[in-house]
PDB file of C-alpha atoms in Angstrom:
ATOM      1  CA  MET A1435      -1.509  22.805  37.797  1.00 64.00           C
ATOM      2  CA  LYS A1436       0.167  24.344  34.771  1.00 78.00           C
ATOM      3  CA  LEU A1437       2.771  21.984  33.361  1.00 79.00           C
ATOM      4  CA  THR A1438       5.485  22.487  30.801  1.00 85.00           C
ATOM      5  CA  PRO A1439       5.548  20.066  27.842  1.00 86.00           C
ATOM      6  CA  LYS A1440       8.325  18.167  29.648  1.00 89.00           C
ATOM      7  CA  GLY A1441       6.249  18.089  32.831  1.00 86.00           C
ATOM      8  CA  GLN A1442       3.213  16.839  30.915  1.00 89.00           C
ATOM      9  CA  ALA A1443       5.312  14.088  29.371  1.00 91.00           C
ATOM     10  CA  THR A1444       6.641  13.066  32.796  1.00 90.00           C
ATOM     11  CA  ARG A1445       3.164  12.993  34.323  1.00 91.00           C
ATOM     12  CA  GLN A1446       1.890  10.933  31.390  1.00 91.00           C
ATOM     13  CA  ARG A1447       4.788   8.508  31.769  1.00 91.00           C
ATOM     14  CA  ILE A1448       3.969   7.996  35.445  1.00 91.00           C
ATOM     15  CA  LEU A1449       0.265   7.617  34.649  1.00 91.00           C
ATOM     16  CA  GLU A1450       0.772   5.070  31.873  1.00 91.00           C
ATOM     17  CA  GLY A1451       3.337   3.136  33.875  1.00 90.00           C
ATOM     18  CA  ALA A1452       0.997   2.962  36.858  1.00 89.00           C
ATOM     19  CA  ALA A1453      -1.917   1.990  34.614  1.00 88.00           C
ATOM     20  CA  GLY A1454       0.047  -0.859  33.061  1.00 86.00           C
ATOM     21  CA  TYR A1455       1.072  -2.135  36.487  1.00 86.00           C
ATOM     22  CA  LEU A1456      -2.353  -1.808  38.093  1.00 84.00           C
ATOM     23  CA  ARG A1457      -3.979  -3.483  35.098  1.00 82.00           C
ATOM     24  CA  GLY A1458      -2.378  -6.731  36.162  1.00 79.00           C
ATOM     25  CA  THR A1459      -2.917  -6.515  39.917  1.00 78.00           C
ATOM     26  CA  ASP A1460      -5.446  -5.523  42.542  1.00 78.00           C
ATOM     27  CA  PRO A1461      -5.125  -1.755  43.057  1.00 77.00           C
ATOM     28  CA  GLY A1462      -6.027  -2.250  46.704  1.00 74.00           C
ATOM     29  CA  ALA A1463      -2.925  -4.370  47.194  1.00 77.00           C
ATOM     30  CA  ALA A1464      -0.592  -1.997  45.357  1.00 80.00           C
ATOM     31  CA  THR A1465       1.466   0.453  47.386  1.00 83.00           C
ATOM     32  CA  LEU A1466       3.006   3.756  46.413  1.00 85.00           C
ATOM     33  CA  ASP A1467       6.403   2.082  46.710  1.00 89.00           C
ATOM     34  CA  ASP A1468       5.278  -0.462  44.096  1.00 89.00           C
ATOM     35  CA  VAL A1469       4.237   2.323  41.717  1.00 87.00           C
ATOM     36  CA  LEU A1470       7.453   4.249  42.354  1.00 90.00           C
ATOM     37  CA  ALA A1471       9.534   1.181  41.525  1.00 91.00           C
ATOM     38  CA  VAL A1472       7.575   0.320  38.382  1.00 89.00           C
ATOM     39  CA  THR A1473       7.573   3.877  37.036  1.00 89.00           C
ATOM     40  CA  ARG A1474      11.135   4.656  38.200  1.00 90.00           C
ATOM     41  CA  THR A1475       9.842   7.750  39.970  1.00 90.00           C
ATOM     42  CA  SER A1476      10.911   9.393  43.223  1.00 91.00           C
ATOM     43  CA  LYS A1477       8.322  10.023  45.922  1.00 92.00           C
ATOM     44  CA  GLY A1478       8.830  13.768  45.618  1.00 92.00           C
ATOM     45  CA  GLN A1479       8.297  13.616  41.875  1.00 90.00           C
ATOM     46  CA  LEU A1480       5.115  11.554  42.202  1.00 91.00           C
ATOM     47  CA  PHE A1481       3.614  13.916  44.781  1.00 92.00           C
ATOM     48  CA  HIS A1482       4.554  16.870  42.572  1.00 91.00           C
ATOM     49  CA  TYR A1483       2.326  15.551  39.765  1.00 92.00           C
ATOM     50  CA  PHE A1484      -0.249  13.855  42.013  1.00 92.00           C
ATOM     51  CA  PRO A1485      -0.426  15.938  45.226  1.00 91.00           C
ATOM     52  CA  GLY A1486      -3.222  13.743  46.580  1.00 89.00           C
ATOM     53  CA  GLY A1487      -0.938  10.729  46.573  1.00 87.00           C
ATOM     54  CA  LYS A1488      -2.211   7.224  45.873  1.00 85.00           C
ATOM     55  CA  GLU A1489      -5.894   8.194  45.796  1.00 87.00           C
ATOM     56  CA  GLU A1490      -5.356  10.930  43.207  1.00 90.00           C
ATOM     57  CA  LEU A1491      -3.145   8.661  41.127  1.00 90.00           C
ATOM     58  CA  LEU A1492      -5.739   5.859  41.180  1.00 88.00           C
ATOM     59  CA  LEU A1493      -8.428   8.294  40.076  1.00 91.00           C
ATOM     60  CA  ALA A1494      -6.227   9.473  37.195  1.00 91.00           C
ATOM     61  CA  VAL A1495      -5.581   5.864  36.214  1.00 90.00           C
ATOM     62  CA  ALA A1496      -9.341   5.202  36.348  1.00 91.00           C
ATOM     63  CA  ARG A1497      -9.889   8.038  33.851  1.00 92.00           C
ATOM     64  CA  HIS A1498      -7.139   6.543  31.696  1.00 92.00           C
ATOM     65  CA  GLU A1499      -8.785   3.109  31.822  1.00 90.00           C
ATOM     66  CA  ALA A1500     -12.199   4.606  31.018  1.00 93.00           C
ATOM     67  CA  ASP A1501     -10.745   6.174  27.869  1.00 93.00           C
ATOM     68  CA  ARG A1502      -9.187   2.815  27.010  1.00 92.00           C
ATOM     69  CA  VAL A1503     -12.586   1.090  27.148  1.00 93.00           C
ATOM     70  CA  LEU A1504     -13.700   3.158  24.155  1.00 95.00           C
ATOM     71  CA  THR A1505     -10.333   3.175  22.386  1.00 95.00           C
ATOM     72  CA  ASP A1506     -10.311  -0.629  22.355  1.00 94.00           C
ATOM     73  CA  GLN A1507     -13.554  -0.553  20.327  1.00 96.00           C
ATOM     74  CA  GLU A1508     -12.130   1.623  17.578  1.00 95.00           C
ATOM     75  CA  PRO A1509     -12.233   2.144  14.667  1.00 96.00           C
ATOM     76  CA  HIS A1510     -15.587   0.379  14.661  1.00 97.00           C
ATOM     77  CA  LEU A1511     -17.392   2.335  17.389  1.00 97.00           C
ATOM     78  CA  SER A1512     -16.990   5.648  15.554  1.00 96.00           C
ATOM     79  CA  ALA A1513     -17.959   4.216  12.167  1.00 97.00           C
ATOM     80  CA  LEU A1514     -21.160   2.232  12.694  1.00 98.00           C
ATOM     81  CA  ASP A1515     -22.419   2.938   9.189  1.00 97.00           C
ATOM     82  CA  SER A1516     -22.990  -0.548   7.721  1.00 97.00           C
ATOM     83  CA  TRP A1517     -24.034  -3.950   8.970  1.00 96.00           C
ATOM     84  CA  GLU A1518     -20.478  -5.155   8.478  1.00 97.00           C
ATOM     85  CA  SER A1519     -19.212  -2.392  10.789  1.00 97.00           C
ATOM     86  CA  TRP A1520     -21.792  -3.263  13.459  1.00 98.00           C
ATOM     87  CA  TRP A1521     -20.724  -6.903  13.407  1.00 97.00           C
ATOM     88  CA  ALA A1522     -17.059  -5.875  13.502  1.00 97.00           C
ATOM     89  CA  TRP A1523     -17.809  -3.720  16.555  1.00 98.00           C
ATOM     90  CA  ARG A1524     -19.646  -6.609  18.202  1.00 98.00           C
ATOM     91  CA  ASP A1525     -16.647  -8.852  17.595  1.00 97.00           C
ATOM     92  CA  ALA A1526     -14.248  -6.199  18.965  1.00 97.00           C
ATOM     93  CA  VAL A1527     -16.300  -5.876  22.161  1.00 97.00           C
ATOM     94  CA  LEU A1528     -16.305  -9.639  22.676  1.00 97.00           C
ATOM     95  CA  GLN A1529     -12.595  -9.866  21.968  1.00 95.00           C
ATOM     96  CA  ARG A1530     -11.814  -7.134  24.478  1.00 93.00           C
ATOM     97  CA  TYR A1531     -13.758  -8.704  27.316  1.00 94.00           C
ATOM     98  CA  ARG A1532     -12.618 -12.230  26.567  1.00 94.00           C
ATOM     99  CA  ALA A1533      -9.060 -10.962  26.843  1.00 91.00           C
ATOM    100  CA  GLN A1534      -9.910  -9.112  30.055  1.00 88.00           C
ATOM    101  CA  GLY A1535     -11.533 -12.078  31.759  1.00 89.00           C
ATOM    102  CA  ARG A1536     -12.796 -11.774  35.310  1.00 87.00           C
ATOM    103  CA  HIS A1537     -10.392  -8.977  36.262  1.00 84.00           C
ATOM    104  CA  CYS A1538     -11.835  -5.563  35.383  1.00 84.00           C
ATOM    105  CA  PRO A1539      -9.151  -2.877  35.902  1.00 82.00           C
ATOM    106  CA  LEU A1540     -11.647  -0.020  35.779  1.00 85.00           C
ATOM    107  CA  GLY A1541     -14.042  -1.715  38.189  1.00 84.00           C
ATOM    108  CA  ALA A1542     -11.262  -2.490  40.650  1.00 81.00           C
ATOM    109  CA  LEU A1543      -9.947   1.062  40.484  1.00 84.00           C
ATOM    110  CA  MET A1544     -13.392   2.567  40.978  1.00 83.00           C
ATOM    111  CA  ASP A1545     -13.884   0.377  44.054  1.00 82.00           C
ATOM    112  CA  GLN A1546     -10.763   2.004  45.526  1.00 79.00           C
ATOM    113  CA  VAL A1547     -11.728   5.627  44.786  1.00 80.00           C
ATOM    114  CA  SER A1548     -15.519   5.443  45.053  1.00 79.00           C
ATOM    115  CA  SER A1549     -15.590   8.133  47.753  1.00 78.00           C
ATOM    116  CA  THR A1550     -13.116  10.413  45.964  1.00 81.00           C
ATOM    117  CA  ALA A1551     -14.417  13.639  44.426  1.00 83.00           C
ATOM    118  CA  GLY A1552     -14.849  13.152  40.692  1.00 86.00           C
ATOM    119  CA  ALA A1553     -15.023   9.341  40.809  1.00 86.00           C
ATOM    120  CA  SER A1554     -18.673   9.036  39.824  1.00 88.00           C
ATOM    121  CA  GLU A1555     -18.116  11.443  36.926  1.00 92.00           C
ATOM    122  CA  VAL A1556     -15.532   9.060  35.430  1.00 92.00           C
ATOM    123  CA  VAL A1557     -18.112   6.323  34.921  1.00 90.00           C
ATOM    124  CA  THR A1558     -20.902   8.746  33.982  1.00 92.00           C
ATOM    125  CA  GLU A1559     -18.804  10.345  31.231  1.00 94.00           C
ATOM    126  CA  LEU A1560     -17.696   6.955  29.937  1.00 94.00           C
ATOM    127  CA  LEU A1561     -21.263   5.680  29.650  1.00 94.00           C
ATOM    128  CA  ASP A1562     -22.476   8.961  28.117  1.00 96.00           C
ATOM    129  CA  GLN A1563     -19.768   8.899  25.425  1.00 96.00           C
ATOM    130  CA  TRP A1564     -20.379   5.226  24.718  1.00 97.00           C
ATOM    131  CA  GLN A1565     -24.118   5.717  24.366  1.00 97.00           C
ATOM    132  CA  ARG A1566     -23.696   8.801  22.136  1.00 98.00           C
ATOM    133  CA  ARG A1567     -21.468   6.930  19.697  1.00 98.00           C
ATOM    134  CA  VAL A1568     -23.830   3.982  19.455  1.00 98.00           C
ATOM    135  CA  ARG A1569     -26.777   6.372  19.043  1.00 98.00           C
ATOM    136  CA  ASP A1570     -24.939   8.156  16.229  1.00 98.00           C
ATOM    137  CA  GLY A1571     -24.449   4.795  14.560  1.00 98.00           C
ATOM    138  CA  VAL A1572     -28.162   4.046  14.739  1.00 97.00           C
ATOM    139  CA  LEU A1573     -28.970   7.480  13.312  1.00 98.00           C
ATOM    140  CA  THR A1574     -26.534   6.896  10.444  1.00 98.00           C
ATOM    141  CA  MET A1575     -28.115   3.538   9.658  1.00 97.00           C
ATOM    142  CA  GLN A1576     -31.577   5.107   9.701  1.00 96.00           C
ATOM    143  CA  ALA A1577     -30.435   7.865   7.351  1.00 97.00           C
ATOM    144  CA  LYS A1578     -29.181   5.192   4.949  1.00 96.00           C
ATOM    145  CA  GLY A1579     -32.462   3.303   5.149  1.00 94.00           C
ATOM    146  CA  LEU A1580     -30.861   0.271   6.781  1.00 96.00           C
ATOM    147  CA  VAL A1581     -32.672   0.510  10.129  1.00 95.00           C
ATOM    148  CA  SER A1582     -36.357   1.066  10.796  1.00 94.00           C
ATOM    149  CA  PRO A1583     -37.172   4.743  11.431  1.00 93.00           C
ATOM    150  CA  GLY A1584     -39.550   3.559  14.138  1.00 92.00           C
ATOM    151  CA  LEU A1585     -36.684   2.720  16.477  1.00 94.00           C
ATOM    152  CA  ASP A1586     -35.590   5.355  19.004  1.00 94.00           C
ATOM    153  CA  PRO A1587     -31.786   5.696  18.596  1.00 96.00           C
ATOM    154  CA  ALA A1588     -31.251   6.818  22.204  1.00 97.00           C
ATOM    155  CA  VAL A1589     -33.259   3.899  23.582  1.00 95.00           C
ATOM    156  CA  VAL A1590     -31.447   1.390  21.375  1.00 96.00           C
ATOM    157  CA  ALA A1591     -28.054   2.830  22.333  1.00 97.00           C
ATOM    158  CA  GLY A1592     -28.957   2.737  26.008  1.00 97.00           C
ATOM    159  CA  ALA A1593     -29.982  -0.903  25.696  1.00 96.00           C
ATOM    160  CA  PHE A1594     -26.667  -1.796  24.052  1.00 97.00           C
ATOM    161  CA  VAL A1595     -24.602  -0.087  26.740  1.00 97.00           C
ATOM    162  CA  ALA A1596     -26.699  -1.508  29.586  1.00 96.00           C
ATOM    163  CA  GLY A1597     -26.612  -4.966  28.008  1.00 97.00           C
ATOM    164  CA  ILE A1598     -22.847  -4.879  27.641  1.00 96.00           C
ATOM    165  CA  GLN A1599     -22.414  -3.743  31.240  1.00 94.00           C
ATOM    166  CA  GLY A1600     -24.686  -6.524  32.447  1.00 95.00           C
ATOM    167  CA  GLY A1601     -22.752  -9.067  30.424  1.00 96.00           C
ATOM    168  CA  VAL A1602     -19.483  -7.787  31.865  1.00 94.00           C
ATOM    169  CA  GLN A1603     -20.812  -8.166  35.410  1.00 93.00           C
ATOM    170  CA  VAL A1604     -21.704 -11.790  34.652  1.00 96.00           C
ATOM    171  CA  LEU A1605     -18.215 -12.245  33.186  1.00 95.00           C
ATOM    172  CA  ARG A1606     -16.645 -10.935  36.397  1.00 92.00           C
ATOM    173  CA  ALA A1607     -18.706 -13.381  38.431  1.00 93.00           C
ATOM    174  CA  THR A1608     -18.418 -16.477  36.243  1.00 95.00           C
ATOM    175  CA  GLY A1609     -15.555 -15.963  33.789  1.00 94.00           C
ATOM    176  CA  SER A1610     -17.916 -16.582  30.856  1.00 96.00           C
ATOM    177  CA  THR A1611     -18.754 -14.206  27.983  1.00 96.00           C
ATOM    178  CA  ASP A1612     -21.719 -16.312  26.840  1.00 97.00           C
ATOM    179  CA  GLN A1613     -24.290 -13.871  28.228  1.00 97.00           C
ATOM    180  CA  LEU A1614     -22.447 -10.877  26.776  1.00 97.00           C
ATOM    181  CA  GLN A1615     -22.431 -12.518  23.357  1.00 97.00           C
ATOM    182  CA  SER A1616     -26.118 -13.397  23.670  1.00 97.00           C
ATOM    183  CA  VAL A1617     -27.202  -9.861  24.531  1.00 97.00           C
ATOM    184  CA  LEU A1618     -25.162  -8.348  21.695  1.00 98.00           C
ATOM    185  CA  ASP A1619     -26.598 -10.799  19.180  1.00 97.00           C
ATOM    186  CA  LEU A1620     -30.141 -10.256  20.472  1.00 96.00           C
ATOM    187  CA  LEU A1621     -29.833  -6.471  20.259  1.00 96.00           C
ATOM    188  CA  LEU A1622     -28.330  -6.628  16.776  1.00 96.00           C
ATOM    189  CA  ASP A1623     -31.264  -8.782  15.675  1.00 95.00           C
ATOM    190  CA  HIS A1624     -33.595  -6.196  17.185  1.00 94.00           C
ATOM    191  CA  LEU A1625     -31.799  -3.434  15.340  1.00 95.00           C
ATOM    192  CA  ARG A1626     -32.394  -5.278  12.081  1.00 91.00           C
ATOM    193  CA  THR A1627     -36.159  -5.446  12.742  1.00 77.00           C
ATOM    194  CA  GLY A1628     -38.224  -3.860  10.008  1.00 49.00           C
ATOM    195  CA  PRO A1629     -37.832  -3.545   6.262  1.00 42.00           C
ATOM    196  CA  ALA A1630     -34.256  -3.860   5.017  1.00 46.00           C
ATOM    197  CA  PRO A1631     -33.262  -3.124   1.424  1.00 44.00           C
ATOM    198  CA  ALA A1632     -32.122  -5.843  -0.926  1.00 41.00           C
ATOM    199  CA  GLY A1633     -28.660  -5.714  -2.423  1.00 45.00           C
ATOM    200  CA  PRO A1634     -25.122  -5.423  -1.100  1.00 47.00           C
ATOM    201  CA  ASP A1635     -26.121  -3.417   1.990  1.00 50.00           C
ATOM    202  CA  ARG A1636     -28.622  -5.984   3.201  1.00 47.00           C
ATOM    203  CA  ALA A1637     -27.808  -7.170   6.695  1.00 48.00           C
ATOM    204  CA  PRO A1638     -25.629 -10.292   6.424  1.00 51.00           C
ATOM    205  CA  ASP A1639     -26.706 -13.482   8.092  1.00 50.00           C
ATOM    206  CA  ARG A1640     -24.354 -14.284  10.943  1.00 52.00           C
ATOM    207  CA  GLN A1641     -24.068 -17.313  13.136  1.00 47.00           C
ATOM    208  CA  ALA A1642     -23.064 -16.784  16.743  1.00 41.00           C
ATOM    209  CA  THR A1643     -19.309 -17.035  17.028  1.00 39.00           C
ATOM    210  CA  PRO A1644     -18.389 -19.934  19.329  1.00 37.00           C
ATOM    211  CA  ARG A1645     -16.268 -19.153  22.353  1.00 34.00           C
TER     212      ARG A1645
END
């Protein structure tokens, strides 16, 4: 649907308002009337921008939340070019999921739209982008001589993303980020395996940050 700049702004306002509301509740319990009230939108206006109704809106919010997963890791995720930046990224990831706690907005939304066309692509694209950025960071560190050239950047990046997702699943079940912290620290130690240069760029020693 071709939208004017004003129409795009209105659609974005509805989307962000719905995202903020659904972030704090179970999307399955939310009704269109709830969303209309929160976003100060008429039913006709909502169906104009989201013809598929609640299902289409939830899918759009899921895409919005998927983008937010990566945005919350910036600027570190796009600048993994020193050991300090890797540790800052690790800390940002832990901070995000500690703040999130057991409730995962994206997971809850995906549960609601799992059978909707395009739903699986939301998660696939998120994981692909995440892995590419971590892989680029490994490649940068290898180019600078800070990471062993024997490591496969794609494999390392995949392990980071899979490890984080596993840690988040444990968080959703138990409310603890201990396992997420452990897997990040273990993978960072693995990344540092091999000869590292002396001097200011040498990987800093870090103790695990207590919860």
